[in-house]
Amino acid sequence: MSYELSGKIKLIQELKTFDSGFRKQEMVVIVDDGRYPQEINLEFVQDKVALLENLQPGQEVTVAFDIRGREYNGRYFNNLQGWKITGGDAASPAPEAGYSEPPPPPQEASFDDDIPF
């Protein structure tokens, strides 16, 4: 099942490569949802991380993604796995002068840091 969302890129995380060779990179897109904008985290895996190469925070994009779910130790997790990005190519204008995102909050170690998916 495929879904799509449009919004402005808030941040692009660093690429993570695991010992197994698995690669993933995450991006947060701010979607205007009326009074309360939503910050949606999408992940790109393996060869799809290349889609994030020419993107910058502040760009407007449309992302096609699939919803993935799994069970791990009796808990259930969902991920939004991106596979196509439009509107954010290298020809897109750079973010406005003076545009500056606050640095992301420090990340605490989480229970799934060692999970390669």
Coordinates of C-alpha atoms in Angstrom, one line a residue:
M1 CA 0.0 0.0 0.0
S2 CA 1.4 3.4 -1.0
Y3 CA 0.8 6.8 0.6
E4 CA 2.0 10.3 -0.1
L5 CA 2.5 13.5 2.0
S6 CA 3.7 17.0 1.1
G7 CA 5.5 19.4 3.4
K8 CA 8.7 21.2 4.3
I9 CA 11.8 19.4 5.3
K10 CA 12.7 20.1 8.9
L11 CA 15.8 18.0 9.2
I12 CA 17.8 15.1 7.6
Q13 CA 19.5 12.8 10.0
E14 CA 23.0 11.3 9.4
L15 CA 23.3 8.1 7.4
K16 CA 23.5 5.0 9.6
T17 CA 25.4 1.9 8.3
F18 CA 25.2 -1.3 10.3
D19 CA 27.8 -4.1 10.4
S20 CA 25.5 -6.2 8.2
G21 CA 25.8 -3.6 5.4
F22 CA 22.2 -2.4 6.0
R23 CA 21.9 1.4 5.5
K24 CA 19.2 3.8 6.6
Q25 CA 18.7 7.6 6.8
E26 CA 15.7 9.4 8.3
M27 CA 14.1 12.7 7.3
V28 CA 11.5 14.8 9.2
V29 CA 8.9 16.6 7.1
I30 CA 6.6 19.3 8.6
V31 CA 3.0 18.8 7.2
D32 CA 0.6 21.6 7.7
D33 CA -2.4 20.0 9.4
G34 CA -4.5 23.0 10.3
R35 CA -3.9 24.4 13.7
Y36 CA -1.2 21.9 14.7
P37 CA 1.5 21.1 12.1
Q38 CA 2.7 17.5 12.2
E39 CA 6.4 16.5 12.2
I40 CA 6.5 13.3 10.3
N41 CA 9.6 11.0 10.4
L42 CA 10.3 9.0 7.3
E43 CA 13.1 6.5 6.8
F44 CA 14.9 5.6 3.6
V45 CA 16.8 2.3 3.4
Q46 CA 19.5 0.8 1.3
D47 CA 19.7 2.4 -2.2
K48 CA 16.8 4.8 -1.4
V49 CA 19.1 6.9 0.9
A50 CA 20.5 8.4 -2.4
L51 CA 17.2 10.3 -2.7
L52 CA 18.2 12.5 0.2
E53 CA 21.6 13.6 -1.3
N54 CA 20.6 16.9 -2.8
L55 CA 17.9 18.0 -0.3
Q56 CA 18.2 20.7 2.4
P57 CA 16.0 21.7 5.3
G58 CA 13.4 24.3 4.2
Q59 CA 12.7 22.7 0.8
E60 CA 9.1 21.7 -0.1
V61 CA 8.8 18.1 -1.1
T62 CA 6.2 15.4 -1.8
V63 CA 7.2 12.0 -0.5
A64 CA 5.7 8.6 -1.5
F65 CA 6.0 6.0 1.2
D66 CA 4.8 2.6 2.4
I67 CA 3.8 1.8 6.0
R68 CA 5.8 -1.1 7.4
G69 CA 5.0 -2.9 10.7
R70 CA 6.8 -5.5 12.7
E71 CA 6.9 -7.2 16.1
Y72 CA 10.0 -7.3 18.3
N73 CA 10.1 -8.8 21.7
G74 CA 6.3 -8.6 22.1
R75 CA 6.1 -5.0 21.0
Y76 CA 4.8 -3.7 17.7
F77 CA 6.5 -0.9 15.7
N78 CA 5.5 1.0 12.6
N79 CA 7.8 2.8 10.1
L80 CA 7.1 5.1 7.2
Q81 CA 9.5 3.9 4.5
G82 CA 10.0 6.4 1.7
W83 CA 10.7 5.4 -1.8
K84 CA 10.2 8.5 -4.0
I85 CA 10.7 12.2 -3.5
T86 CA 9.5 15.0 -5.8
G87 CA 9.8 18.7 -5.7
G88 CA 13.1 18.8 -3.8
D89 CA 15.7 18.3 -6.5
A90 CA 18.9 20.2 -7.0
A91 CA 17.1 22.8 -9.1
S92 CA 14.9 23.8 -6.2
P93 CA 15.7 27.2 -4.6
A94 CA 17.9 27.2 -1.5
P95 CA 16.3 28.0 1.8
E96 CA 15.6 31.7 2.5
A97 CA 18.5 33.7 3.8
G98 CA 18.5 33.7 7.6
Y99 CA 16.5 30.5 7.7
S100 CA 17.9 28.5 10.6
E101 CA 16.6 25.4 12.2
P102 CA 17.3 24.9 15.9
P103 CA 19.6 22.0 16.5
P104 CA 17.8 18.7 17.1
P105 CA 17.5 17.7 20.8
P106 CA 20.1 15.3 22.1
Q107 CA 19.0 11.8 21.4
E108 CA 18.7 9.3 24.2
A109 CA 19.7 5.7 23.6
S110 CA 16.6 3.8 22.6
F111 CA 15.7 0.2 22.8
D112 CA 15.9 -0.3 19.1
D113 CA 19.3 1.3 18.4
D114 CA 20.7 -2.2 17.7
I115 CA 17.9 -3.3 15.5
P116 CA 19.0 -3.3 11.9
F117 CA 15.7 -2.4 10.4

